[in-house]
């Protein structure tokens, strides 16, 4: 018998000159526009002046822009080239292990200097701040990927960075704060005694484990009270942040073309929504413009302990615990909701990006939730097959991708699955150690806590939205 020629290709790599030169703005293609961001006092849409204390003019312009493509500045492209374009892999070993007819492709964002997708927006945010004369940027971080990425970008452009890290993550992931310090950033455990809101929360509960909502309040307060020209940076949720991440999906479209494929299913984890948007928005844009070669499903994956899309209420709410932010129309668990201290710190946020909430309400995508132990099990299988230990956040997407592949096996369908592998887990050894020892348990999602938190969200008359 003649040998059967089989395709064994594992990775699809673009050259630097094939890196996208523009970010994709999904607002240009939405069938109906996203509800506006509201001023918490007047309940009227916010204007550029309302956001000026927090963000530089260029980012405010991007937040509301309806332009389909926004050019990536040459200086930002130059830093991107340190790790971009990122590779697309075919997970052949995993397919084999699962015995699935499905093809599983993954976009690997763990090749960035900080090991996740976060520098895709940290670099432009610091660049635009530098251009506007900002001397210092304050921010929040959960697991620490965002704080690390902003510290990296701050060092690249010479801007001081101050980070408030959720206390439970500060304690369980000590190397993240060391990383930030090494790049010249300051990192404080939140709630801290450095802000009024932090002191107030500590007075009520000295053992408070913190939340992203609290850390955002502290960072915003620190920003507005700073002595030097200071702005605030957010690592997810906002339109401009999601847009900066779309370089991921644009690259993936080109790479899948190299493989002669187009996805039947896209899968990504969601906390605030930026890595999900980064992968999925360029594909959804193709759908909206009637350019997609076939129909496809889009699946957001969230932790069962903090399930804003699957359990939350679609309403106007604050983005933070201390009422310092404008009101966003979002799937929320309530701004005072403090999620259980699960290991996927990057997914422990009470709300969802307004653009993603809007797409979910519009039935353009679906959402599923999984418990952390089943996600760790999926991550271990992935590591043994693919050689990369995923971040606990990415494990959620991997769990869902495996479930999709097993569905294909049951249905006898050879679908193409594209998953965003948004970061590696090399900084998460303490979490894997606990999992390996059988010490990780699944947190119960507390309906009563959510009901209490939702009772406290602001009342907004219908016509405002």
Coordinates of C-alpha atoms in Angstrom, one line a residue:
X1 CA 0.0 0.0 0.0
X2 CA 1.2 3.5 -0.7
X3 CA 1.7 5.6 2.5
X4 CA -1.3 7.8 3.3
X5 CA -0.2 11.5 3.2
X6 CA -1.7 13.1 6.3
X7 CA -1.6 16.8 7.2
X8 CA 0.4 17.1 10.5
X9 CA 0.7 20.9 10.7
X10 CA 0.5 22.2 14.3
X11 CA 0.9 26.0 14.0
X12 CA 0.1 28.8 11.7
X13 CA 2.4 31.8 12.0
X14 CA 2.1 35.2 10.4
X15 CA 5.1 37.4 9.7
X16 CA 5.5 40.8 11.3
X17 CA 4.5 42.6 8.1
X18 CA 1.1 40.6 8.2
X19 CA 0.2 42.0 11.6
X20 CA -3.0 44.0 11.5
X21 CA -2.4 47.8 11.3
X22 CA -5.9 48.8 12.6
X23 CA -8.1 47.8 15.5
X24 CA -11.7 46.7 14.6
X25 CA -14.5 48.7 16.2
X26 CA -17.7 46.5 16.3
X27 CA -19.8 49.6 17.0
X28 CA -19.7 50.4 13.3
X29 CA -21.5 47.2 12.4
X30 CA -24.0 46.6 15.3
X31 CA -27.5 46.0 14.0
X32 CA -28.7 48.2 16.8
X33 CA -26.5 50.5 18.9
X34 CA -25.4 49.8 22.4
X35 CA -27.2 51.6 25.3
X36 CA -25.3 54.7 26.3
X37 CA -23.1 55.1 29.4
X38 CA -25.0 57.3 31.9
X39 CA -23.9 60.0 34.5
X40 CA -24.8 58.6 37.9
X41 CA -26.2 62.0 39.1
X42 CA -28.2 63.2 36.1
X43 CA -28.9 59.7 34.6
X44 CA -28.2 61.3 31.2
X45 CA -25.6 60.0 28.7
X46 CA -22.1 61.1 29.7
X47 CA -20.1 63.4 27.5
X48 CA -16.4 63.6 26.9
X49 CA -16.0 66.2 29.7
X50 CA -17.4 63.8 32.2
X51 CA -14.7 61.2 31.3
X52 CA -11.8 63.7 31.0
X53 CA -10.6 63.4 34.7
X54 CA -10.0 59.7 34.1
X55 CA -9.0 59.2 30.5
X56 CA -6.9 61.0 27.9
X57 CA -8.8 62.6 24.9
X58 CA -7.8 59.9 22.3
X59 CA -9.2 57.0 24.4
X60 CA -12.4 59.0 25.1
X61 CA -12.8 59.5 21.3
X62 CA -12.2 55.7 20.8
X63 CA -14.8 54.9 23.4
X64 CA -17.6 56.5 21.5
X65 CA -16.3 56.2 17.9
X66 CA -18.4 54.7 15.2
X67 CA -15.5 54.3 12.8
X68 CA -15.1 50.7 11.7
X69 CA -11.2 50.7 11.8
X70 CA -8.9 52.8 14.0
X71 CA -5.3 53.0 13.0
X72 CA -2.8 51.5 15.5
X73 CA 0.0 54.1 16.0
X74 CA 3.4 53.2 14.7
X75 CA 4.9 53.4 18.2
X76 CA 2.3 50.9 19.5
X77 CA 2.8 48.6 16.5
X78 CA 6.6 48.6 17.2
X79 CA 6.0 47.3 20.8
X80 CA 3.4 44.8 19.6
X81 CA 6.0 43.3 17.4
X82 CA 7.9 42.0 20.5
X83 CA 5.3 39.2 20.5
X84 CA 2.8 39.7 17.8
X85 CA 1.4 38.3 15.6
X86 CA 0.7 35.5 18.1
X87 CA 0.6 31.9 16.8
X88 CA -2.5 29.9 16.0
X89 CA -2.2 26.2 17.0
X90 CA -4.1 23.1 16.0
X91 CA -4.7 21.0 19.2
X92 CA -4.1 17.7 17.4
X93 CA -3.1 15.7 20.5
X94 CA -6.2 16.9 22.4
X95 CA -8.4 15.9 19.5
X96 CA -6.8 12.5 19.5
X97 CA -7.2 12.1 23.2
X98 CA -10.9 13.0 23.1
X99 CA -11.5 10.8 20.0
X100 CA -13.4 13.7 18.4
X101 CA -14.0 14.3 14.7
X102 CA -13.8 18.1 15.5
X103 CA -10.8 20.2 14.7
X104 CA -9.7 22.3 17.6
X105 CA -7.7 25.5 16.9
X106 CA -6.4 27.8 19.6
X107 CA -5.1 31.3 19.5
X108 CA -2.3 31.5 22.0
X109 CA -1.9 34.8 23.8
X110 CA 0.5 33.5 26.4
X111 CA 3.5 34.4 24.2
X112 CA 3.3 38.1 25.3
X113 CA 5.9 39.4 27.8
X114 CA 3.5 39.1 30.7
X115 CA 1.9 35.8 29.5
X116 CA -1.6 36.9 28.6
X117 CA -3.7 39.0 26.2
X118 CA -3.6 42.1 28.5
X119 CA -0.6 44.0 26.9
X120 CA -2.7 44.3 23.7
X121 CA -4.5 47.2 25.5
X122 CA -2.0 48.2 28.1
X123 CA 0.5 49.3 25.5
X124 CA -1.9 51.6 23.6
X125 CA -3.4 53.0 26.8
X126 CA -0.1 54.0 28.2
X127 CA 1.0 55.4 24.8
X128 CA -2.0 57.6 24.5
X129 CA -1.6 58.8 28.1
X130 CA 2.1 59.6 27.5
X131 CA 1.1 61.6 24.4
X132 CA -1.4 63.6 26.5
X133 CA 1.2 64.5 29.2
X134 CA 0.1 62.0 31.8
X135 CA 2.8 61.3 34.4
X136 CA 1.1 58.5 36.4
X137 CA -1.6 56.0 35.8
X138 CA -3.6 54.2 38.5
X139 CA -5.4 50.9 38.0
X140 CA -6.9 47.8 39.6
X141 CA -6.0 44.2 39.0
X142 CA -7.4 40.8 40.0
X143 CA -5.1 37.9 39.4
X144 CA -2.4 40.4 38.4
X145 CA -2.2 39.9 34.6
X146 CA -3.5 43.4 34.0
X147 CA -1.3 45.1 36.6
X148 CA 1.7 43.3 35.2
X149 CA 0.9 44.3 31.7
X150 CA 0.4 48.0 32.6
X151 CA 3.7 47.9 34.6
X152 CA 5.4 46.5 31.4
X153 CA 3.8 49.2 29.2
X154 CA 4.6 51.9 31.8
X155 CA 8.3 50.9 31.7
X156 CA 8.2 50.9 27.8
X157 CA 7.0 54.5 27.7
X158 CA 8.3 55.9 30.9
X159 CA 5.0 56.5 32.8
X160 CA 4.6 55.7 36.6
X161 CA 2.1 53.0 37.4
X162 CA 0.1 52.5 40.7
X163 CA -1.8 49.2 41.0
X164 CA -4.5 48.2 43.6
X165 CA -4.6 44.4 43.6
X166 CA -7.6 42.4 45.0
X167 CA -6.3 41.3 48.4
X168 CA -7.0 37.6 48.0
X169 CA -5.1 37.5 44.7
X170 CA -2.3 39.6 46.2
X171 CA -1.9 36.9 48.9
X172 CA -2.3 33.8 46.7
X173 CA -0.3 35.1 43.7
X174 CA 2.7 36.9 45.4
X175 CA 4.9 36.7 42.3
X176 CA 2.6 39.0 40.3
X177 CA 3.2 42.0 42.6
X178 CA 7.0 41.2 42.5
X179 CA 6.7 41.3 38.7
X180 CA 5.0 44.7 38.8
X181 CA 7.6 46.1 41.3
X182 CA 10.4 44.8 39.1
X183 CA 9.0 46.8 36.2
X184 CA 8.9 49.9 38.4
X185 CA 5.2 49.9 39.4
X186 CA 3.8 50.2 42.9
X187 CA 1.3 47.5 44.0
X188 CA -1.0 47.7 47.0
X189 CA -3.3 45.0 48.4
X190 CA -6.9 46.2 48.2
X191 CA -8.8 47.2 50.2
X192 CA -5.9 49.3 51.5
X193 CA -5.6 52.1 54.0
X194 CA -4.4 54.5 51.3
X195 CA -7.9 55.7 50.2
X196 CA -11.0 56.8 52.0
X197 CA -13.1 54.0 50.4
X198 CA -10.4 51.4 51.4
X199 CA -10.3 52.6 55.0
X200 CA -14.1 52.6 55.2
X201 CA -14.4 49.0 53.9
X202 CA -11.6 47.9 56.3
X203 CA -13.4 49.5 59.2
X204 CA -16.5 47.5 58.4
X205 CA -14.7 44.3 57.7
X206 CA -10.9 44.2 58.6
X207 CA -10.6 40.7 56.9
X208 CA -12.3 41.8 53.6
X209 CA -10.7 39.7 50.8
X210 CA -11.4 42.4 48.3
X211 CA -13.0 42.5 44.9
X212 CA -12.4 44.1 41.5
X213 CA -15.2 46.6 42.3
X214 CA -13.4 47.8 45.4
X215 CA -10.0 47.9 43.7
X216 CA -11.5 50.1 40.9
X217 CA -12.9 52.5 43.5
X218 CA -9.5 52.8 45.2
X219 CA -7.7 53.4 41.8
X220 CA -10.2 56.0 40.7
X221 CA -10.0 57.8 44.1
X222 CA -6.2 57.7 44.0
X223 CA -6.3 59.1 40.4
X224 CA -8.6 62.1 41.2
X225 CA -6.7 63.0 44.4
X226 CA -3.2 62.7 42.9
X227 CA -0.7 65.7 43.0
X228 CA 0.8 65.0 39.6
X229 CA -1.0 64.7 36.2
X230 CA -2.7 61.3 36.7
X231 CA -5.2 59.2 34.7
X232 CA -6.9 55.9 35.3
X233 CA -6.7 52.8 33.1
X234 CA -9.2 49.9 33.0
X235 CA -8.1 46.4 31.9
X236 CA -11.5 45.3 30.5
X237 CA -15.2 46.2 30.2
X238 CA -14.9 49.5 28.3
X239 CA -15.4 49.8 24.5
X240 CA -11.9 51.0 23.7
X241 CA -10.3 48.2 25.8
X242 CA -12.3 45.6 23.9
X243 CA -11.4 47.2 20.6
X244 CA -7.6 47.1 21.3
X245 CA -8.0 43.3 21.8
X246 CA -9.5 42.8 18.3
X247 CA -6.0 42.3 16.9
X248 CA -6.4 38.8 18.2
X249 CA -9.4 37.9 16.1
X250 CA -8.1 39.7 13.0
X251 CA -4.9 37.6 13.1
X252 CA -7.0 34.5 13.7
X253 CA -9.1 35.1 10.6
X254 CA -5.9 35.3 8.5
X255 CA -4.4 32.2 10.2
X256 CA -7.5 30.1 9.7
X257 CA -7.5 31.1 6.0
X258 CA -3.9 29.6 5.9
X259 CA -5.4 26.4 7.3
X260 CA -8.4 26.5 4.9
X261 CA -10.8 26.7 7.8
X262 CA -13.6 28.9 9.2
X263 CA -15.0 28.2 12.7
X264 CA -18.3 26.6 13.5
X265 CA -17.9 27.6 17.1
X266 CA -15.9 30.3 18.9
X267 CA -15.1 29.9 22.6
X268 CA -13.6 32.3 25.1
X269 CA -13.8 32.9 28.8
X270 CA -15.4 36.1 30.1
X271 CA -14.8 38.2 33.3
X272 CA -15.1 41.7 32.0
X273 CA -15.0 40.5 28.5
X274 CA -11.9 41.7 26.8
X275 CA -10.2 38.5 25.6
X276 CA -13.6 37.2 24.4
X277 CA -14.2 40.4 22.5
X278 CA -10.7 40.3 21.1
X279 CA -11.3 36.9 19.5
X280 CA -15.0 37.1 18.6
X281 CA -15.8 40.6 17.6
X282 CA -13.9 40.5 14.2
X283 CA -15.9 37.3 13.4
X284 CA -19.2 38.8 14.5
X285 CA -18.4 41.9 12.3
X286 CA -18.2 39.5 9.4
X287 CA -21.6 38.1 10.3
X288 CA -23.1 41.6 10.6
X289 CA -21.6 42.6 7.2
X290 CA -22.8 39.3 5.6
X291 CA -19.2 38.4 4.8
X292 CA -19.0 35.2 6.9
X293 CA -18.7 32.1 4.6
X294 CA -21.0 30.2 7.0
X295 CA -23.0 30.6 10.2
X296 CA -21.2 30.0 13.5
X297 CA -21.9 30.0 17.2
X298 CA -20.2 32.2 19.8
X299 CA -19.9 30.8 23.3
X300 CA -18.8 32.9 26.4
X301 CA -17.6 30.9 29.4
X302 CA -17.8 32.2 33.0
X303 CA -17.2 30.8 36.5
X304 CA -20.2 29.3 38.2
X305 CA -19.2 31.3 41.3
X306 CA -19.4 34.7 39.4
X307 CA -21.9 34.1 36.6
X308 CA -22.9 37.6 35.4
X309 CA -24.2 36.6 32.0
X310 CA -26.0 33.4 32.9
X311 CA -27.4 34.6 36.3
X312 CA -27.1 38.4 36.4
X313 CA -29.7 41.0 35.7
X314 CA -29.5 43.3 32.6
X315 CA -29.6 46.7 34.1
X316 CA -27.8 50.0 34.6
X317 CA -25.2 49.6 37.4
X318 CA -22.0 51.1 38.7
X319 CA -18.7 49.5 37.5
X320 CA -17.3 49.7 41.0
X321 CA -18.3 49.2 44.6
X322 CA -17.8 52.8 45.8
X323 CA -20.0 54.5 43.2
X324 CA -17.1 56.4 41.5
X325 CA -17.8 55.3 37.9
X326 CA -20.5 56.2 35.4
X327 CA -23.5 53.8 35.0
X328 CA -23.2 51.0 32.4
X329 CA -26.0 48.9 30.9
X330 CA -24.7 45.5 31.8
X331 CA -25.4 41.9 33.0
X332 CA -24.7 42.5 36.7
X333 CA -24.7 40.6 40.0
X334 CA -24.8 44.0 41.7
X335 CA -21.9 46.3 42.3
X336 CA -21.6 45.4 46.0
X337 CA -21.5 41.6 45.2
X338 CA -18.2 40.1 46.5
X339 CA -17.5 36.9 44.6
X340 CA -16.2 33.9 46.4
X341 CA -12.3 33.8 46.5
X342 CA -11.9 31.5 43.5
X343 CA -8.6 31.1 41.7
X344 CA -9.7 32.6 38.4
X345 CA -9.2 36.1 39.8
X346 CA -9.4 37.6 36.4
X347 CA -13.0 36.4 36.1
X348 CA -14.2 37.6 39.5
X349 CA -16.1 40.8 38.3
X350 CA -19.7 41.6 39.1
X351 CA -20.5 43.0 35.7
X352 CA -20.0 42.4 32.0
X353 CA -18.7 44.7 29.2
X354 CA -21.7 46.6 27.9
X355 CA -21.0 45.6 24.3
X356 CA -21.0 41.9 25.2
X357 CA -24.1 42.3 27.4
X358 CA -25.8 44.0 24.4
X359 CA -24.8 41.1 22.0
X360 CA -26.0 38.6 24.6
X361 CA -29.4 40.3 24.9
X362 CA -29.5 40.4 21.1
X363 CA -29.1 36.6 20.9
X364 CA -25.9 36.9 18.8
X365 CA -24.0 34.7 21.3
X366 CA -24.6 32.2 24.2
X367 CA -23.0 31.8 27.6
X368 CA -22.2 28.8 29.8
X369 CA -20.8 28.5 33.3
X370 CA -18.5 25.9 34.9
X371 CA -17.2 25.2 38.4
X372 CA -13.5 25.7 39.0
X373 CA -12.6 22.0 39.8
X374 CA -13.9 20.8 36.4
X375 CA -12.0 23.7 34.7
X376 CA -8.8 22.7 36.5
X377 CA -9.3 19.1 35.3
X378 CA -9.7 20.4 31.8
X379 CA -6.6 22.5 32.1
X380 CA -4.5 19.5 33.3
X381 CA -5.7 17.4 30.3
X382 CA -4.8 20.3 28.0
X383 CA -1.3 20.7 29.5
X384 CA -0.6 17.0 29.1
X385 CA -1.7 17.1 25.5
X386 CA -0.6 20.5 24.3
X387 CA 2.3 21.2 26.5
X388 CA 1.1 24.6 27.9
X389 CA -0.3 24.9 31.4
X390 CA -3.2 27.4 31.0
X391 CA -4.1 30.2 33.4
X392 CA -7.1 29.3 35.6
X393 CA -9.1 31.8 33.6
X394 CA -8.3 30.2 30.3
X395 CA -9.2 26.8 31.8
X396 CA -12.8 27.9 31.6
X397 CA -12.6 28.4 27.8
X398 CA -10.8 25.1 27.5
X399 CA -13.4 23.2 29.5
X400 CA -16.1 24.6 27.1
X401 CA -14.1 23.8 24.0
X402 CA -13.7 20.2 25.3
X403 CA -17.4 19.9 25.9
X404 CA -18.0 21.2 22.3
X405 CA -15.6 18.6 20.9
X406 CA -17.3 15.8 22.9
X407 CA -20.7 17.0 21.5
X408 CA -19.2 16.8 18.0
X409 CA -18.2 13.2 18.9
X410 CA -21.7 12.3 20.0
X411 CA -23.3 13.9 17.0
X412 CA -20.7 12.6 14.5
X413 CA -20.0 16.2 13.3
X414 CA -16.5 17.3 12.1
X415 CA -16.9 21.0 13.3
X416 CA -14.1 23.5 13.5
X417 CA -13.7 24.9 17.1
X418 CA -11.7 28.1 17.7
X419 CA -10.8 28.8 21.3
X420 CA -8.9 31.8 22.8
X421 CA -6.1 30.5 25.0
X422 CA -5.7 33.8 26.7
X423 CA -2.7 33.2 28.9
X424 CA -0.4 30.6 30.5
X425 CA -0.5 29.5 34.1
X426 CA 3.2 29.8 35.1
X427 CA 2.3 32.3 37.8
X428 CA -0.5 30.1 39.1
X429 CA 1.5 27.3 40.6
X430 CA 0.0 27.8 44.1
X431 CA -3.5 27.2 42.6
X432 CA -2.3 24.1 40.7
X433 CA -0.6 22.9 43.9
X434 CA -3.8 23.1 45.8
X435 CA -5.7 21.4 43.0
X436 CA -3.2 18.6 42.8
X437 CA -3.5 18.0 46.6
X438 CA -7.3 17.9 46.3
X439 CA -7.7 21.1 48.3
X440 CA -9.7 23.1 45.8
X441 CA -13.4 23.0 46.3
X442 CA -16.2 24.5 44.3
X443 CA -17.7 27.7 45.7
X444 CA -21.4 27.9 45.9
X445 CA -22.9 30.9 44.0
X446 CA -25.0 32.7 46.6
X447 CA -28.3 33.7 45.2
X448 CA -29.2 35.7 48.4
X449 CA -25.9 37.7 48.1
X450 CA -26.9 38.6 44.5
X451 CA -30.4 39.5 45.5
X452 CA -29.1 41.8 48.2
X453 CA -26.6 43.4 45.8
X454 CA -29.2 43.8 43.1
X455 CA -31.5 45.5 45.5
X456 CA -28.9 48.2 45.8
X457 CA -28.4 49.0 42.1
X458 CA -29.4 52.5 41.0
X459 CA -33.0 53.1 39.7
X460 CA -32.8 54.4 36.1
X461 CA -35.9 55.4 34.2
X462 CA -36.5 53.3 31.1
X463 CA -36.1 56.2 28.6
X464 CA -32.6 57.0 29.8
X465 CA -31.3 53.8 28.3

